[in-house]
Short mmCIF file of C-alpha atoms and ligand atoms in Angstrom, two decimals:
data_model
loop_
_atom_site.label_atom_id
_atom_site.label_comp_id
_atom_site.label_asym_id
_atom_site.label_seq_id
_atom_site.Cartn_x
_atom_site.Cartn_y
_atom_site.Cartn_z
CA MET S 1 307.04 26.12 158.54
CA SER S 2 303.77 28.07 159.04
CA LEU S 3 301.58 29.05 156.19
CA ILE S 4 301.30 32.46 157.94
CA ASP S 5 303.29 33.57 160.98
CA VAL S 6 302.09 36.92 162.44
CA ARG S 7 304.51 38.59 164.95
CA HIS S 8 303.57 41.42 167.22
CA LEU S 9 301.44 43.34 164.99
CA ARG S 10 300.75 46.95 166.60
CA VAL S 11 298.56 49.10 164.75
CA ARG S 12 297.39 52.64 165.34
CA PHE S 13 294.85 54.95 163.86
CA ASP S 14 295.66 58.57 164.05
CA THR S 15 292.06 60.14 164.38
CA GLU S 16 290.61 63.65 164.97
CA ARG S 17 290.25 62.56 168.43
CA GLY S 18 293.77 61.26 169.01
CA PRO S 19 295.71 58.15 168.43
CA LEU S 20 293.41 55.09 168.71
CA GLN S 21 295.43 51.82 169.37
CA ALA S 22 293.77 49.09 167.25
CA LEU S 23 295.90 46.39 167.59
CA GLU S 24 298.46 45.46 170.28
CA HIS S 25 301.12 42.86 170.07
CA VAL S 26 298.76 40.25 168.09
CA SER S 27 300.87 37.29 167.27
CA PHE S 28 299.39 33.99 165.79
CA ARG S 29 300.18 31.32 163.16
CA ILE S 30 298.08 29.19 160.78
CA GLU S 31 299.34 26.15 159.25
CA ARG S 32 298.34 24.66 155.81
CA GLY S 33 294.75 23.38 155.90
CA GLU S 34 294.02 24.74 159.20
CA MET S 35 291.24 26.95 160.46
CA LEU S 36 291.84 29.63 163.05
CA ALA S 37 289.09 31.22 164.51
CA LEU S 38 289.37 35.07 165.34
CA VAL S 39 286.60 35.94 167.94
CA GLY S 40 285.70 39.06 170.09
CA GLU S 41 283.08 41.53 170.45
CA SER S 42 282.39 44.47 167.81
CA GLY S 43 285.39 46.88 167.75
CA SER S 44 287.93 44.52 169.19
CA GLY S 45 290.03 44.89 166.11
CA LYS S 46 289.37 41.72 164.10
CA SER S 47 288.82 43.31 160.70
CA VAL S 48 291.74 45.62 161.30
CA CYS S 49 293.63 42.49 161.82
CA ALA S 50 292.80 40.98 158.62
CA GLN S 51 292.86 44.07 156.54
CA ALA S 52 296.39 44.56 158.18
CA LEU S 53 297.90 41.39 157.16
CA LEU S 54 297.47 42.37 153.36
CA SER S 55 298.43 46.34 153.94
CA LEU S 56 294.73 47.26 153.18
CA LEU S 57 294.40 49.71 156.03
CA PRO S 58 293.81 53.40 154.86
CA ARG S 59 297.31 54.88 154.36
CA GLY S 60 298.28 58.08 156.33
CA ARG S 61 295.59 57.19 158.89
CA ALA S 62 296.82 53.69 159.86
CA VAL S 63 300.27 53.28 161.35
CA VAL S 64 301.68 49.81 161.58
CA GLU S 65 304.05 50.56 164.40
CA THR S 66 305.56 47.09 164.78
CA GLY S 67 305.04 43.80 163.44
CA GLU S 68 306.12 41.14 161.02
CA VAL S 69 303.62 38.83 158.75
CA TRP S 70 305.52 35.78 157.29
CA PHE S 71 303.97 34.14 154.25
CA GLU S 72 305.79 31.94 151.71
CA GLY S 73 309.13 33.16 152.86
CA ARG S 74 308.73 37.04 152.81
CA ASN S 75 307.59 39.60 155.46
CA LEU S 76 304.52 41.04 153.85
CA LEU S 77 304.96 44.37 155.69
CA THR S 78 308.04 44.84 153.69
CA LEU S 79 306.60 44.29 150.25
CA SER S 80 306.17 47.23 147.85
CA GLU S 81 302.58 47.95 146.71
CA ARG S 82 303.56 46.20 143.38
CA GLU S 83 304.62 43.18 144.96
CA LEU S 84 301.73 43.10 147.19
CA ARG S 85 299.29 43.23 144.20
CA ALA S 86 300.75 39.74 143.34
CA VAL S 87 299.94 38.38 146.86
CA ARG S 88 296.45 39.95 147.41
CA GLY S 89 293.71 37.68 145.81
CA ALA S 90 296.23 35.31 144.11
CA ARG S 91 297.91 33.95 147.35
CA ILE S 92 295.78 35.46 150.36
CA ALA S 93 292.06 36.23 149.37
CA LEU S 94 289.97 38.37 151.62
CA VAL S 95 286.18 37.82 151.86
CA PRO S 96 285.44 41.21 153.38
CA GLN S 97 282.87 41.75 156.25
CA ASP S 98 280.59 43.69 153.95
CA PRO S 99 279.39 41.65 150.91
CA GLY S 100 277.47 44.44 149.73
CA ALA S 101 280.67 46.39 149.40
CA ALA S 102 282.69 43.47 147.84
CA LEU S 103 280.25 42.72 144.97
CA HIS S 104 279.24 45.61 142.45
CA PRO S 105 275.84 45.81 141.80
CA LEU S 106 276.12 46.84 138.12
CA PHE S 107 278.33 43.87 136.98
CA THR S 108 277.27 40.18 136.64
CA ILE S 109 278.78 37.52 138.79
CA GLY S 110 280.77 36.00 135.77
CA GLU S 111 281.79 39.45 135.11
CA GLN S 112 283.41 40.03 138.56
CA ILE S 113 284.92 36.51 138.99
CA VAL S 114 286.60 36.73 135.38
CA GLU S 115 287.92 40.12 136.35
CA ALA S 116 289.28 38.59 139.74
CA LEU S 117 290.98 35.74 137.73
CA ARG S 118 292.56 37.85 135.05
CA LEU S 119 294.01 40.15 137.54
CA HIS S 120 296.37 37.52 138.49
CA GLN S 121 296.56 35.17 135.50
CA GLU S 122 297.28 35.59 131.62
CA LEU S 123 293.78 34.10 130.62
CA SER S 124 291.24 34.58 127.81
CA ARG S 125 287.79 35.71 128.47
CA GLU S 126 286.92 32.21 127.64
CA GLU S 127 289.22 30.49 129.80
CA ALA S 128 288.57 32.99 132.81
CA ARG S 129 284.89 32.05 132.39
CA GLU S 130 285.39 28.46 132.38
CA LEU S 131 287.28 28.80 135.56
CA ALA S 132 284.70 31.02 137.06
CA ALA S 133 281.92 28.49 136.21
CA ALA S 134 284.15 25.75 137.91
CA ALA S 135 284.53 27.96 140.89
CA LEU S 136 280.80 28.41 141.34
CA VAL S 137 280.11 24.50 140.93
CA GLU S 138 282.77 24.10 143.52
CA VAL S 139 281.15 26.25 146.07
CA GLY S 140 277.90 24.54 145.24
CA VAL S 141 276.03 26.94 143.41
CA PRO S 142 273.40 25.18 141.37
CA ALA S 143 273.07 26.09 137.74
CA ALA S 144 276.40 27.60 137.79
CA ARG S 145 276.53 28.63 134.17
CA GLU S 146 273.26 30.51 134.12
CA ARG S 147 274.28 32.14 137.57
CA LEU S 148 277.36 33.39 135.89
CA ASP S 149 274.93 35.92 133.95
CA ALA S 150 272.95 36.97 137.11
CA TYR S 151 273.48 40.33 138.79
CA PRO S 152 274.49 40.22 142.61
CA HIS S 153 270.75 41.52 143.49
CA GLU S 154 269.10 38.54 141.86
CA LEU S 155 270.78 36.19 144.05
CA SER S 156 269.54 35.12 147.55
CA GLY S 157 271.85 36.01 150.40
CA GLY S 158 273.42 32.75 150.54
CA LEU S 159 274.09 32.46 147.11
CA ARG S 160 275.72 35.84 147.19
CA GLN S 161 277.91 34.71 149.93
CA ARG S 162 278.87 31.56 147.82
CA ALA S 163 279.58 33.83 144.69
CA LEU S 164 281.88 36.06 146.84
CA ILE S 165 283.67 32.74 148.19
CA ALA S 166 283.87 31.58 144.52
CA MET S 167 285.41 34.78 143.73
CA ALA S 168 287.95 34.63 146.36
CA ILE S 169 288.98 30.94 145.57
CA ALA S 170 288.99 30.98 141.92
CA PRO S 171 292.44 32.30 141.65
CA ARG S 172 293.54 29.34 144.22
CA PRO S 173 295.01 31.33 147.06
CA GLN S 174 296.64 29.34 149.83
CA LEU S 175 295.02 31.39 152.69
CA LEU S 176 291.53 32.76 152.80
CA LEU S 177 290.91 35.69 155.45
CA ALA S 178 287.04 35.33 155.98
CA ASP S 179 285.76 38.13 157.82
CA GLU S 180 282.22 37.10 159.37
CA PRO S 181 281.34 35.26 156.25
CA THR S 182 278.08 33.78 157.78
CA THR S 183 276.61 36.45 159.93
CA ALA S 184 273.94 37.65 157.72
CA LEU S 185 272.73 34.05 156.72
CA ASP S 186 270.37 31.56 158.22
CA VAL S 187 271.28 28.57 160.23
CA THR S 188 271.19 26.01 157.28
CA VAL S 189 273.18 28.37 154.95
CA GLN S 190 275.78 28.80 157.43
CA ALA S 191 276.26 25.15 157.89
CA GLN S 192 276.57 24.79 154.14
CA ILE S 193 279.26 27.62 153.95
CA MET S 194 281.10 25.93 156.91
CA GLU S 195 281.20 22.56 155.07
CA LEU S 196 282.32 24.14 152.11
CA LEU S 197 285.36 25.91 153.78
CA ALA S 198 286.06 22.52 155.61
CA GLU S 199 285.87 20.83 152.09
CA LEU S 200 288.54 23.48 150.55
CA ARG S 201 290.76 22.80 153.42
CA ARG S 202 290.75 19.31 152.67
CA THR S 203 291.07 19.25 149.10
CA ARG S 204 293.36 22.34 148.54
CA GLU S 205 295.03 22.57 152.18
CA LEU S 206 293.57 25.98 152.16
CA GLY S 207 294.44 27.79 155.48
CA VAL S 208 291.32 29.92 156.96
CA LEU S 209 291.36 32.81 159.24
CA PHE S 210 287.65 32.66 160.39
CA ILE S 211 286.52 35.97 162.05
CA THR S 212 283.10 35.32 163.91
CA HIS S 213 280.89 36.13 166.77
CA ASP S 214 279.57 32.58 166.71
CA LEU S 215 281.05 30.24 169.24
CA GLY S 216 278.97 27.35 168.05
CA LEU S 217 280.75 27.37 164.68
CA VAL S 218 283.95 27.81 166.21
CA ALA S 219 283.47 24.62 168.31
CA ASN S 220 282.49 22.86 165.30
CA TYR S 221 284.76 23.92 162.76
CA ALA S 222 287.91 25.55 163.95
CA ASP S 223 291.27 23.79 164.79
CA ARG S 224 292.31 26.47 167.01
CA VAL S 225 291.01 29.90 168.36
CA ALA S 226 292.05 33.00 169.25
CA VAL S 227 290.16 35.66 171.45
CA MET S 228 290.69 39.24 171.06
CA TYR S 229 289.88 42.00 173.49
CA ALA S 230 290.42 45.77 172.97
CA GLY S 231 292.98 45.03 170.14
CA ALA S 232 294.97 42.59 171.98
CA LEU S 233 294.74 38.59 171.96
CA VAL S 234 294.02 37.55 175.40
CA GLU S 235 293.79 33.82 174.88
CA SER S 236 294.67 31.28 171.94
CA GLY S 237 295.01 27.58 171.61
CA PRO S 238 293.35 24.48 170.22
CA THR S 239 289.57 25.10 170.28
CA ARG S 240 288.77 21.86 172.40
CA GLU S 241 291.39 22.78 174.87
CA VAL S 242 290.42 26.44 175.30
CA PHE S 243 286.64 25.53 175.39
CA ARG S 244 287.14 22.87 178.05
CA ALA S 245 289.44 24.87 180.27
CA PRO S 246 289.56 28.72 179.46
CA ALA S 247 292.25 30.27 181.28
CA HIS S 248 291.21 34.44 180.50
CA PRO S 249 288.16 35.61 182.56
CA TYR S 250 286.81 37.07 179.05
CA THR S 251 286.79 33.72 177.41
CA LEU S 252 285.19 32.14 180.26
CA GLY S 253 282.39 34.89 180.22
CA LEU S 254 282.03 34.25 176.45
CA LEU S 255 281.56 30.68 176.92
CA ALA S 256 279.24 31.23 179.89
CA SER S 257 276.89 33.56 177.94
CA ALA S 258 277.03 31.41 174.87
CA ALA S 259 276.03 28.27 177.09
CA SER S 260 273.23 30.24 178.77
CA LEU S 261 271.78 31.24 175.56
CA GLY S 262 271.66 27.48 174.66
CA GLN S 263 274.37 27.83 171.99
CA ARG S 264 272.01 29.59 169.56
CA ALA S 265 273.48 30.25 166.12
CA ASP S 266 272.88 34.14 166.96
CA ALA S 267 274.34 33.93 170.61
CA ARG S 268 276.23 37.07 170.81
CA LEU S 269 279.27 38.01 172.80
CA GLU S 270 277.81 41.32 173.84
CA SER S 271 275.99 39.91 176.92
CA ILE S 272 279.02 40.21 179.45
CA ALA S 273 278.44 42.96 182.20
CA GLY S 274 280.02 46.19 181.35
CA MET S 275 281.56 47.80 178.41
CA PRO S 276 284.93 47.42 176.58
CA PRO S 277 287.28 50.39 177.37
CA ASP S 278 287.58 53.51 175.05
CA PRO S 279 289.98 52.53 172.38
CA LEU S 280 291.29 56.32 172.40
CA ASN S 281 292.08 55.69 176.27
CA LEU S 282 293.16 52.54 177.22
CA PRO S 283 294.06 51.85 180.61
CA PRO S 284 297.73 51.09 181.51
CA GLY S 285 296.79 47.83 183.03
CA CYS S 286 294.76 44.90 181.80
CA ALA S 287 291.83 46.27 179.30
CA PHE S 288 289.56 43.68 180.78
CA ALA S 289 290.17 44.34 184.50
CA ALA S 290 287.22 46.85 184.82
CA ARG S 291 284.81 43.95 183.93
CA CYS S 292 286.69 41.16 185.43
CA ALA S 293 285.65 39.29 188.68
CA PHE S 294 289.12 37.88 189.16
CA ALA S 295 290.95 41.25 188.92
CA GLN S 296 293.56 42.06 191.66
CA GLU S 297 295.38 45.35 192.20
CA ALA S 298 298.25 44.29 190.27
CA CYS S 299 295.74 44.08 187.08
CA ALA S 300 295.40 47.71 186.99
CA ARG S 301 298.76 48.36 186.94
CA ALA S 302 300.47 46.46 184.27
CA ARG S 303 299.74 44.84 180.84
CA PRO S 304 299.88 41.00 181.70
CA PRO S 305 302.06 39.05 179.12
CA PHE S 306 300.97 36.66 176.60
CA LEU S 307 302.20 33.25 178.04
CA PRO S 308 301.33 29.69 178.59
CA PRO S 309 298.33 29.47 181.39
CA MET S 310 299.28 28.21 184.83
CA GLY S 311 297.08 25.83 186.44
CA LEU S 312 296.35 23.44 183.43
CA ARG S 313 298.21 20.53 185.13
CA GLN S 314 295.94 20.93 188.05
CA ALA S 315 292.88 20.91 185.89
CA LEU S 316 294.25 17.69 184.32
CA GLU S 317 294.30 16.20 187.85
CA ARG S 318 290.73 17.18 188.45
CA GLY S 319 289.77 15.01 185.30
CA VAL S 320 289.58 17.95 182.56
CA GLU S 321 290.81 16.31 179.43
CA LEU S 322 293.68 18.31 178.31
CA ASN S 323 296.70 18.03 176.14
CA LEU S 324 299.31 19.90 177.83
CA ALA S 325 301.48 19.72 174.79
CA ALA S 326 299.04 21.86 173.07
CA GLU S 327 300.51 25.54 172.49
CA ARG S 328 298.36 27.58 174.76
CA ARG S 329 298.76 31.31 175.43
CA VAL S 330 296.93 33.78 178.00
CA ALA S 331 297.28 37.31 178.79
CA CYS S 332 296.20 37.23 182.64
CA PHE S 333 297.86 37.25 185.99
CA GLU S 334 295.18 35.35 187.55
CA SER S 335 295.03 32.54 184.95
CA GLU S 336 295.47 29.78 187.48
CA ARG S 337 292.62 31.00 189.53
CA VAL S 338 290.47 31.03 186.20
CA VAL S 339 291.39 27.52 185.23
CA SER S 340 290.50 26.08 188.29
CA ARG S 341 287.04 27.95 188.48
CA ALA S 342 286.36 26.76 185.09
CA GLY S 343 286.98 23.32 185.81
CA ALA S 344 285.08 23.30 188.97
CA ASP S 345 282.16 24.49 186.76
CA SER S 346 282.13 22.17 184.18
N1 ADP C 401 289.63 53.38 159.20
C1 ADP C 401 289.71 53.51 160.48
N2 ADP C 401 290.07 54.72 161.13
C2 ADP C 401 289.91 54.87 162.43
N3 ADP C 401 289.62 53.81 163.31
C3 ADP C 401 289.27 52.74 162.62
C4 ADP C 401 289.35 52.57 161.27
N4 ADP C 401 288.84 51.19 161.19
C5 ADP C 401 288.69 50.67 162.34
N5 ADP C 401 288.93 51.57 163.23
C6 ADP C 401 288.89 51.10 164.71
O1 ADP C 401 289.69 50.24 164.98
C7 ADP C 401 289.16 49.30 166.17
C8 ADP C 401 288.75 48.05 165.66
O2 ADP C 401 287.74 48.06 164.43
P1 ADP C 401 287.55 46.68 163.63
O3 ADP C 401 288.71 45.91 163.47
O4 ADP C 401 286.63 47.00 162.67
O5 ADP C 401 286.59 45.70 164.82
P2 ADP C 401 285.99 44.34 164.74
O6 ADP C 401 286.20 43.90 163.29
O7 ADP C 401 286.64 43.36 165.92
O8 ADP C 401 284.48 44.75 165.00
C9 ADP C 401 287.53 50.28 166.54
O9 ADP C 401 287.61 51.11 167.64
C10 ADP C 401 287.58 50.87 165.20
O10 ADP C 401 286.55 52.13 165.65
MG1 MG C 402 284.84 43.37 161.96
#
């Protein structure tokens, strides 16, 4: 059984300007100890996805239209607020996208980790403080004990990010949702944070949903990757397989633009020509069709289903190293042409 199994998640926001389809039939799984990277340009729905798993979306405004989120034998979307409080933080932790908002400026790091721990476990202040110090040590914060008494502004960006991760992992969750945890950091600190997550995956079998813009980090650290476009997953599979033979034109474009930027750590996904569609007014067909070099007439008429891509066997015959048993999915009517084009270029 997977650690988490997300099925057909569909989320709408009711806005002043009308209904906004933020997530559309999003399905993925994460196994114990595995890292799944969720990539896609700004506004594609990555943060909404992480928040939806824990029912953290604004009530009234956000409507979960369909979906199941199976975790430890229960569908989290059917739990009461009280039941959810026992899951959030304790079993599934979120490192939110904006660390400024996650750490309170007026409390010390120690007070905040102690608070997070005592929310879920019956611990004395002293016991919680011991565990908080241990968590800081585990995430590689030097002089951990003194750091407990520091305020967030007294720490460097890298140390603040570590403190946030310490706060998230101190209650020993089984799944970490890390929303762009390295975006504001320099390359060296980024690598340290990624090594830290890799270590936690080994030592604790921690599963990680890693939300990022950085394809270099995805290539180096993620077992599998899911590519999001306009609220829908357009491609998913083992990272190596997807990078070797992308089957969706959007993935192909992302990889090409990252390669042309020399895999720089700050390589952004925004360099594909054209703009994503207005989420308040999605086209009836494929949301990428307007920017797509492979698009045919049919693409504008119907949404392509999310299925195993065609053409992988031919790619294999051309010598692209692929594991055909690996679970791959793509939402593209033209995936066969995309795979052969990608193979020819590589
Ligand atoms: N609370 C909200 N109310 C209305 N729309 C929202 C809200 N949060 C996010 N959205 C919209 O949902 C879409 C996905 O946003 P988000 O998940 O933050 O994107 P990403 O994290 O991929 O950059 C965007 O169009 C965004 O404007
Ligand atoms: Mg986001």
